[in-house]
PDB file of C-alpha atoms in Angstrom:
ATOM      1  CA  GLY A 770      -5.009   5.622 -46.965  1.00 64.00           C
ATOM      2  CA  ALA A 771      -2.526   4.683 -44.040  1.00 81.00           C
ATOM      3  CA  TRP A 772      -3.467   2.346 -41.038  1.00 86.00           C
ATOM      4  CA  GLN A 773      -3.587   3.217 -37.535  1.00 89.00           C
ATOM      5  CA  CYS A 774      -4.716   1.354 -34.456  1.00 89.00           C
ATOM      6  CA  ALA A 775      -8.371   2.171 -33.054  1.00 91.00           C
ATOM      7  CA  PRO A 776      -9.189   3.589 -30.032  1.00 90.00           C
ATOM      8  CA  GLY A 777      -8.675   1.535 -27.369  1.00 92.00           C
ATOM      9  CA  TYR A 778      -5.744  -0.421 -29.232  1.00 92.00           C
ATOM     10  CA  ALA A 779      -1.965   0.160 -29.762  1.00 91.00           C
ATOM     11  CA  GLY A 780       1.014  -0.874 -31.535  1.00 87.00           C
ATOM     12  CA  GLU A 781       1.767  -0.439 -35.193  1.00 86.00           C
ATOM     13  CA  PRO A 782      -0.708  -1.665 -37.937  1.00 85.00           C
ATOM     14  CA  VAL A 783       0.623  -4.096 -40.375  1.00 85.00           C
ATOM     15  CA  ILE A 784      -0.833  -5.185 -43.754  1.00 81.00           C
ATOM     16  CA  ARG A 785      -0.162  -8.867 -44.780  1.00 82.00           C
ATOM     17  CA  CYS A 786      -0.826  -9.970 -48.067  1.00 82.00           C
ATOM     18  CA  GLU A 787      -0.538 -14.220 -48.886  1.00 81.00           C
ATOM     19  CA  THR A 788      -2.372 -16.193 -50.672  1.00 77.00           C
ATOM     20  CA  THR A 789      -4.258 -19.411 -49.736  1.00 75.00           C
ATOM     21  CA  PRO A 790      -3.193 -22.621 -50.533  1.00 76.00           C
ATOM     22  CA  GLY A 791      -4.900 -24.907 -52.457  1.00 73.00           C
ATOM     23  CA  THR A 792      -7.166 -21.769 -53.983  1.00 74.00           C
ATOM     24  CA  CYS A 793      -4.212 -19.291 -54.756  1.00 76.00           C
ATOM     25  CA  GLU A 794      -6.610 -16.748 -53.814  1.00 78.00           C
ATOM     26  CA  PRO A 795      -5.266 -13.896 -51.857  1.00 79.00           C
ATOM     27  CA  ARG A 796      -6.007 -13.221 -48.377  1.00 80.00           C
ATOM     28  CA  ILE A 797      -5.296 -10.148 -46.652  1.00 77.00           C
ATOM     29  CA  ASP A 798      -4.783  -9.636 -42.772  1.00 81.00           C
ATOM     30  CA  LEU A 799      -4.438  -6.593 -40.559  1.00 84.00           C
ATOM     31  CA  GLU A 800      -1.889  -6.775 -37.687  1.00 85.00           C
ATOM     32  CA  GLY A 801      -0.059  -5.364 -34.980  1.00 87.00           C
ATOM     33  CA  CYS A 802      -2.389  -4.112 -33.289  1.00 91.00           C
ATOM     34  CA  SER A 803      -3.403  -5.085 -29.407  1.00 92.00           C
ATOM     35  CA  ARG A 804      -6.336  -4.276 -27.148  1.00 93.00           C
ATOM     36  CA  VAL A 805      -5.101  -1.511 -24.314  1.00 95.00           C
ATOM     37  CA  LEU A 806      -5.313  -2.924 -21.198  1.00 96.00           C
ATOM     38  CA  PRO A 807      -5.000  -2.064 -17.423  1.00 97.00           C
ATOM     39  CA  CYS A 808      -1.700  -3.026 -15.261  1.00 97.00           C
ATOM     40  CA  ALA A 809      -1.755  -5.715 -12.780  1.00 97.00           C
ATOM     41  CA  LEU A 810      -1.009  -5.122  -9.211  1.00 97.00           C
ATOM     42  CA  PRO A 811       2.102  -6.373  -6.958  1.00 96.00           C
ATOM     43  CA  GLU A 812       2.381  -8.884  -4.340  1.00 96.00           C
ATOM     44  CA  VAL A 813       2.678  -7.135  -1.415  1.00 96.00           C
ATOM     45  CA  ASP A 814       1.890  -7.702   1.883  1.00 96.00           C
ATOM     46  CA  PRO A 815      -1.372  -7.175   3.007  1.00 96.00           C
ATOM     47  CA  CYS A 816      -0.898  -6.006   6.293  1.00 97.00           C
ATOM     48  CA  GLU A 817       1.321  -3.230   5.440  1.00 97.00           C
ATOM     49  CA  LEU A 818       0.401  -1.969   2.532  1.00 97.00           C
ATOM     50  CA  ASP A 819      -2.839  -0.667   0.570  1.00 97.00           C
ATOM     51  CA  VAL A 820      -2.967  -1.047  -3.147  1.00 97.00           C
ATOM     52  CA  THR A 821      -6.607  -0.921  -3.762  1.00 96.00           C
ATOM     53  CA  ASP A 822      -6.673   2.680  -5.520  1.00 97.00           C
ATOM     54  CA  CYS A 823      -4.853   0.755  -7.893  1.00 97.00           C
ATOM     55  CA  TRP A 824      -6.663  -2.047  -8.991  1.00 96.00           C
ATOM     56  CA  GLN A 825      -7.695  -2.313 -12.631  1.00 96.00           C
ATOM     57  CA  LEU A 826      -5.355   0.965 -13.635  1.00 97.00           C
ATOM     58  CA  PRO A 827      -5.982   1.937 -16.456  1.00 96.00           C
ATOM     59  CA  SER A 828      -3.235   2.143 -19.082  1.00 95.00           C
ATOM     60  CA  GLY A 829      -1.547   6.083 -18.744  1.00 95.00           C
ATOM     61  CA  SER A 830      -3.261   6.831 -15.324  1.00 96.00           C
ATOM     62  CA  SER A 831      -1.694   7.135 -11.727  1.00 97.00           C
ATOM     63  CA  CYS A 832      -2.947   5.777  -8.764  1.00 97.00           C
ATOM     64  CA  GLN A 833      -1.548   5.870  -4.455  1.00 98.00           C
ATOM     65  CA  VAL A 834       0.684   3.166  -2.708  1.00 98.00           C
ATOM     66  CA  ARG A 835      -0.555   4.046   1.116  1.00 97.00           C
ATOM     67  CA  CYS A 836       0.559   2.170   4.218  1.00 98.00           C
ATOM     68  CA  LYS A 837      -2.215   0.088   5.696  1.00 97.00           C
ATOM     69  CA  ALA A 838      -2.912   1.012   9.558  1.00 96.00           C
ATOM     70  CA  PRO A 839      -1.219   0.569  12.412  1.00 97.00           C
ATOM     71  CA  PHE A 840       1.770   1.092   9.591  1.00 98.00           C
ATOM     72  CA  VAL A 841       2.287   4.555   9.213  1.00 98.00           C
ATOM     73  CA  GLY A 842       4.324   6.739   6.161  1.00 97.00           C
ATOM     74  CA  ASN A 843       3.636   8.834   3.202  1.00 97.00           C
ATOM     75  CA  ALA A 844       1.777   7.698   0.385  1.00 97.00           C
ATOM     76  CA  THR A 845       4.000   7.203  -3.143  1.00 97.00           C
ATOM     77  CA  ASN A 846       2.267   7.334  -6.905  1.00 97.00           C
ATOM     78  CA  ALA A 847       2.404   4.470  -9.086  1.00 98.00           C
ATOM     79  CA  THR A 848       1.526   4.630 -12.837  1.00 98.00           C
ATOM     80  CA  CYS A 849       0.612   2.254 -15.175  1.00 97.00           C
ATOM     81  CA  PRO A 850       2.387   3.202 -18.583  1.00 96.00           C
ATOM     82  CA  GLU A 851       0.627   4.624 -21.609  1.00 94.00           C
ATOM     83  CA  LYS A 852      -0.414   1.919 -24.102  1.00 93.00           C
ATOM     84  CA  ASN A 853       0.458  -0.573 -22.644  1.00 95.00           C
ATOM     85  CA  THR A 854      -0.859  -3.920 -23.821  1.00 94.00           C
ATOM     86  CA  ASP A 855       0.847  -6.489 -21.560  1.00 94.00           C
ATOM     87  CA  PRO A 856      -1.906  -8.226 -19.239  1.00 94.00           C
ATOM     88  CA  LEU A 857       0.970  -9.068 -17.193  1.00 95.00           C
ATOM     89  CA  LYS A 858       2.679  -5.818 -16.549  1.00 96.00           C
ATOM     90  CA  VAL A 859       2.796  -4.725 -13.303  1.00 97.00           C
ATOM     91  CA  ILE A 860       2.272  -0.760 -12.201  1.00 97.00           C
ATOM     92  CA  ASP A 861       5.056   1.761 -11.836  1.00 97.00           C
ATOM     93  CA  TRP A 862       5.421   1.824  -7.789  1.00 97.00           C
ATOM     94  CA  VAL A 863       7.470   2.864  -5.180  1.00 96.00           C
ATOM     95  CA  ASN A 864       7.542   1.383  -1.576  1.00 96.00           C
ATOM     96  CA  PRO A 865       6.235   4.296   0.463  1.00 96.00           C
ATOM     97  CA  GLY A 866       8.859   2.558   3.642  1.00 95.00           C
ATOM     98  CA  CYS A 867       5.786   2.075   6.250  1.00 97.00           C
ATOM     99  CA  GLN A 868       7.294   2.091   9.634  1.00 97.00           C
ATOM    100  CA  CYS A 869       5.088   0.946  12.733  1.00 96.00           C
ATOM    101  CA  PRO A 870       4.988   3.258  15.019  1.00 96.00           C
ATOM    102  CA  VAL A 871       5.470   2.504  19.400  1.00 95.00           C
ATOM    103  CA  PRO A 872       2.761   1.856  21.279  1.00 95.00           C
ATOM    104  CA  PRO A 873       2.503   3.209  24.270  1.00 94.00           C
ATOM    105  CA  VAL A 874       4.666   1.121  26.935  1.00 94.00           C
ATOM    106  CA  ALA A 875       3.220  -2.033  27.974  1.00 95.00           C
ATOM    107  CA  ALA A 876       4.030  -4.149  31.442  1.00 95.00           C
ATOM    108  CA  GLY A 877       7.458  -6.336  31.007  1.00 96.00           C
ATOM    109  CA  TYR A 878       9.126  -4.353  29.079  1.00 97.00           C
ATOM    110  CA  ARG A 879      12.050  -1.271  28.609  1.00 96.00           C
ATOM    111  CA  ARG A 880      14.133   0.671  26.411  1.00 94.00           C
ATOM    112  CA  THR A 881      18.066  -0.134  26.345  1.00 94.00           C
ATOM    113  CA  TRP A 882      20.124   2.006  27.625  1.00 91.00           C
ATOM    114  CA  ASP A 883      21.087   3.210  24.325  1.00 90.00           C
ATOM    115  CA  GLY A 884      17.401   3.874  23.934  1.00 86.00           C
ATOM    116  CA  PHE A 885      17.191   2.981  20.437  1.00 88.00           C
ATOM    117  CA  SER A 886      15.536  -0.093  21.184  1.00 93.00           C
ATOM    118  CA  TRP A 887      13.652  -2.570  23.264  1.00 96.00           C
ATOM    119  CA  GLU A 888      14.524  -5.465  26.148  1.00 96.00           C
ATOM    120  CA  CYS A 889      12.413  -7.521  28.818  1.00 97.00           C
ATOM    121  CA  ALA A 890      12.079  -5.999  32.412  1.00 97.00           C
ATOM    122  CA  ASP A 891      12.845  -7.504  34.847  1.00 95.00           C
ATOM    123  CA  PHE A 892      10.936 -10.717  35.917  1.00 95.00           C
ATOM    124  CA  PHE A 893      10.326 -11.395  32.297  1.00 96.00           C
ATOM    125  CA  VAL A 894      12.457 -13.023  29.258  1.00 96.00           C
ATOM    126  CA  GLY A 895      12.272 -13.160  26.056  1.00 96.00           C
ATOM    127  CA  THR A 896      13.312 -10.772  22.885  1.00 96.00           C
ATOM    128  CA  ALA A 897      11.377  -7.626  22.960  1.00 97.00           C
ATOM    129  CA  GLU A 898       9.932  -6.591  20.031  1.00 96.00           C
ATOM    130  CA  VAL A 899       7.457  -3.702  18.615  1.00 96.00           C
ATOM    131  CA  ARG A 900       5.227  -5.098  15.836  1.00 97.00           C
ATOM    132  CA  CYS A 901       2.031  -4.080  13.735  1.00 97.00           C
ATOM    133  CA  LYS A 902       1.307  -7.415  12.362  1.00 97.00           C
ATOM    134  CA  ARG A 903       1.339 -11.081  13.574  1.00 95.00           C
ATOM    135  CA  PRO A 904       2.581 -14.184  12.192  1.00 94.00           C
ATOM    136  CA  GLY A 905      -0.609 -14.934   9.423  1.00 92.00           C
ATOM    137  CA  GLU A 906      -2.240 -11.835  10.950  1.00 95.00           C
ATOM    138  CA  CYS A 907      -2.912  -8.623  10.480  1.00 97.00           C
ATOM    139  CA  ILE A 908      -3.732  -6.442  13.569  1.00 97.00           C
ATOM    140  CA  GLU A 909      -5.425  -2.862  13.980  1.00 96.00           C
ATOM    141  CA  GLU A 910      -3.128  -1.386  16.418  1.00 97.00           C
ATOM    142  CA  PRO A 911       0.877  -1.827  17.254  1.00 97.00           C
ATOM    143  CA  GLU A 912       1.754  -4.025  20.112  1.00 97.00           C
ATOM    144  CA  PHE A 913       4.849  -5.408  21.982  1.00 97.00           C
ATOM    145  CA  ALA A 914       5.579  -8.561  21.836  1.00 97.00           C
ATOM    146  CA  GLY A 915       8.504 -11.844  22.501  1.00 97.00           C
ATOM    147  CA  CYS A 916       8.302 -10.755  26.463  1.00 97.00           C
ATOM    148  CA  SER A 917       6.471 -13.066  29.267  1.00 97.00           C
ATOM    149  CA  PRO A 918       6.614 -13.308  32.914  1.00 97.00           C
ATOM    150  CA  LEU A 919       9.053 -15.558  35.073  1.00 97.00           C
ATOM    151  CA  ALA A 920       6.250 -18.230  36.414  1.00 97.00           C
ATOM    152  CA  PRO A 921       6.918 -21.033  39.112  1.00 97.00           C
ATOM    153  CA  CYS A 922       6.733 -24.773  37.737  1.00 97.00           C
ATOM    154  CA  ALA A 923       3.517 -26.011  39.241  1.00 96.00           C
ATOM    155  CA  THR A 924       3.342 -28.149  42.032  1.00 92.00           C
ATOM    156  CA  PRO A 925       3.580 -32.137  41.959  1.00 93.00           C
ATOM    157  CA  PRO A 926       1.002 -34.057  42.761  1.00 92.00           C
ATOM    158  CA  PRO A 927       0.142 -35.273  45.841  1.00 92.00           C
ATOM    159  CA  SER A 928       1.534 -38.757  46.857  1.00 94.00           C
ATOM    160  CA  CYS A 929       1.403 -40.865  49.961  1.00 94.00           C
ATOM    161  CA  VAL A 930       4.606 -42.227  49.370  1.00 96.00           C
ATOM    162  CA  TYR A 931       6.728 -38.994  48.197  1.00 96.00           C
ATOM    163  CA  ASP A 932       7.001 -35.850  50.220  1.00 96.00           C
ATOM    164  CA  THR A 933       6.681 -33.107  47.586  1.00 95.00           C
ATOM    165  CA  SER A 934       6.339 -30.360  50.057  1.00 94.00           C
ATOM    166  CA  ARG A 935       9.273 -28.393  49.257  1.00 95.00           C
ATOM    167  CA  CYS A 936       8.763 -28.055  45.360  1.00 95.00           C
ATOM    168  CA  GLU A 937       5.776 -26.337  45.830  1.00 95.00           C
ATOM    169  CA  GLU A 938       5.889 -22.801  43.829  1.00 94.00           C
ATOM    170  CA  LEU A 939       9.542 -23.665  43.125  1.00 96.00           C
ATOM    171  CA  GLU A 940      10.674 -20.490  40.944  1.00 95.00           C
ATOM    172  CA  GLY A 941      12.836 -20.939  37.487  1.00 95.00           C
ATOM    173  CA  GLY A 942      16.562 -21.702  38.436  1.00 95.00           C
ATOM    174  CA  PHE A 943      16.288 -23.367  41.492  1.00 96.00           C
ATOM    175  CA  SER A 944      16.152 -26.792  43.094  1.00 96.00           C
ATOM    176  CA  CYS A 945      14.145 -28.654  45.840  1.00 96.00           C
ATOM    177  CA  GLN A 946      14.678 -31.984  47.940  1.00 96.00           C
ATOM    178  CA  VAL A 947      12.194 -34.793  47.677  1.00 96.00           C
ATOM    179  CA  GLY A 948      11.629 -37.263  50.366  1.00 96.00           C
ATOM    180  CA  CYS A 949       9.751 -39.993  51.801  1.00 96.00           C
ATOM    181  CA  ARG A 950       6.588 -39.412  53.635  1.00 94.00           C
ATOM    182  CA  TYR A 951       5.599 -40.849  56.734  1.00 92.00           C
ATOM    183  CA  PRO A 952       5.415 -44.205  57.076  1.00 92.00           C
ATOM    184  CA  TYR A 953       7.857 -44.439  54.266  1.00 95.00           C
ATOM    185  CA  VAL A 954      11.507 -43.644  55.102  1.00 95.00           C
ATOM    186  CA  GLY A 955      14.612 -44.243  52.709  1.00 96.00           C
ATOM    187  CA  THR A 956      16.757 -41.674  50.584  1.00 96.00           C
ATOM    188  CA  THR A 957      16.515 -37.750  49.581  1.00 95.00           C
ATOM    189  CA  ALA A 958      16.179 -37.089  45.603  1.00 96.00           C
ATOM    190  CA  SER A 959      16.423 -33.657  44.153  1.00 95.00           C
ATOM    191  CA  GLY A 960      14.059 -31.731  42.174  1.00 95.00           C
ATOM    192  CA  SER A 961      14.673 -28.167  40.018  1.00 97.00           C
ATOM    193  CA  CYS A 962      12.227 -25.638  37.867  1.00 97.00           C
ATOM    194  CA  PRO A 963      14.358 -24.937  34.690  1.00 96.00           C
ATOM    195  CA  LEU A 964      15.888 -21.289  34.696  1.00 95.00           C
ATOM    196  CA  GLY A 965      13.895 -18.466  32.887  1.00 94.00           C
ATOM    197  CA  ASN A 966      10.323 -21.035  32.841  1.00 96.00           C
ATOM    198  CA  THR A 967       7.755 -19.009  32.072  1.00 96.00           C
ATOM    199  CA  ASP A 968       4.712 -21.630  31.900  1.00 96.00           C
ATOM    200  CA  PRO A 969       2.813 -21.873  34.854  1.00 95.00           C
ATOM    201  CA  LEU A 970       2.312 -25.837  34.074  1.00 96.00           C
ATOM    202  CA  GLN A 971       5.837 -26.873  33.758  1.00 97.00           C
ATOM    203  CA  PRO A 972       6.229 -29.346  35.930  1.00 96.00           C
ATOM    204  CA  VAL A 973       8.972 -29.836  38.622  1.00 96.00           C
ATOM    205  CA  ALA A 974      11.808 -32.367  36.939  1.00 95.00           C
ATOM    206  CA  TYR A 975      13.070 -34.778  39.862  1.00 92.00           C
ATOM    207  CA  GLU A 976      13.856 -38.415  40.443  1.00 90.00           C
ATOM    208  CA  LEU A 977      11.962 -40.440  43.382  1.00 92.00           C
ATOM    209  CA  PRO A 978      14.310 -41.761  46.110  1.00 95.00           C
ATOM    210  CA  SER A 979      14.023 -44.734  47.161  1.00 96.00           C
ATOM    211  CA  CYS A 980      11.531 -45.358  49.872  1.00 96.00           C
ATOM    212  CA  ARG A 981      10.588 -48.043  52.269  1.00 95.00           C
ATOM    213  CA  LEU A 982       6.834 -48.750  54.366  1.00 95.00           C
ATOM    214  CA  VAL A 983       7.529 -49.001  58.161  1.00 93.00           C
ATOM    215  CA  CYS A 984       4.784 -49.291  60.021  1.00 87.00           C
ATOM    216  CA  PRO A 985       4.275 -48.382  63.742  1.00 82.00           C
ATOM    217  CA  GLU A 986       3.751 -51.326  66.219  1.00 81.00           C
ATOM    218  CA  PRO A 987       0.023 -52.293  66.490  1.00 81.00           C
ATOM    219  CA  VAL A 988      -1.994 -51.339  69.449  1.00 84.00           C
ATOM    220  CA  PRO A 989      -2.128 -54.805  71.616  1.00 83.00           C
ATOM    221  CA  GLU A 990      -6.309 -56.141  71.095  1.00 81.00           C
ATOM    222  CA  PRO A 991      -8.085 -58.638  73.291  1.00 84.00           C
ATOM    223  CA  GLY A 992      -6.298 -62.227  71.730  1.00 78.00           C
ATOM    224  CA  TYR A 993      -3.241 -60.848  70.551  1.00 77.00           C
TER     225      TYR A 993
END
């Protein structure tokens, strides 16, 4: 009678008859049927898509691909073809096109004039964005990112020679004057804080003036 693949196998059975070399004995082989296998998962962003419902999806079955919180979107159906025998066959699926919802507005952010995107508010700098994941890290809630508050540069360290008092709490984009501290006298030099500075530890960039020590006349003592 006719041969067919057993349950759990698929293909077209073929009877192959050959003689064994050296003995001339007939050898009959059955070929063409392969085990039916589940489909593989696609490579997806694990922070954005949830494909756990499709793990080891049996041949001829369906599953759903969902957006992973905090992303939002409608789930889509995925299938594994009937009689799949390819261990590398990926499920047939459609990307649900997940979106990142906008969280409550955080300090330092505001809508652009057209209302379609975001920008940094006054006294903040950077490139504003709404994100539902961080580089190399999944998060549970959407968040604003990219804007940092402006900060003055760090106060220069104290010195017995140089007067840097005018450079204390120096705002970004401004300059100051560095002089000589009494009893030193000499030239003056300028310092500056980078425009748009957001690092409170950023030191003021300044050149050192040329200072020399001028001591006052000593108080006369006996013997002098």
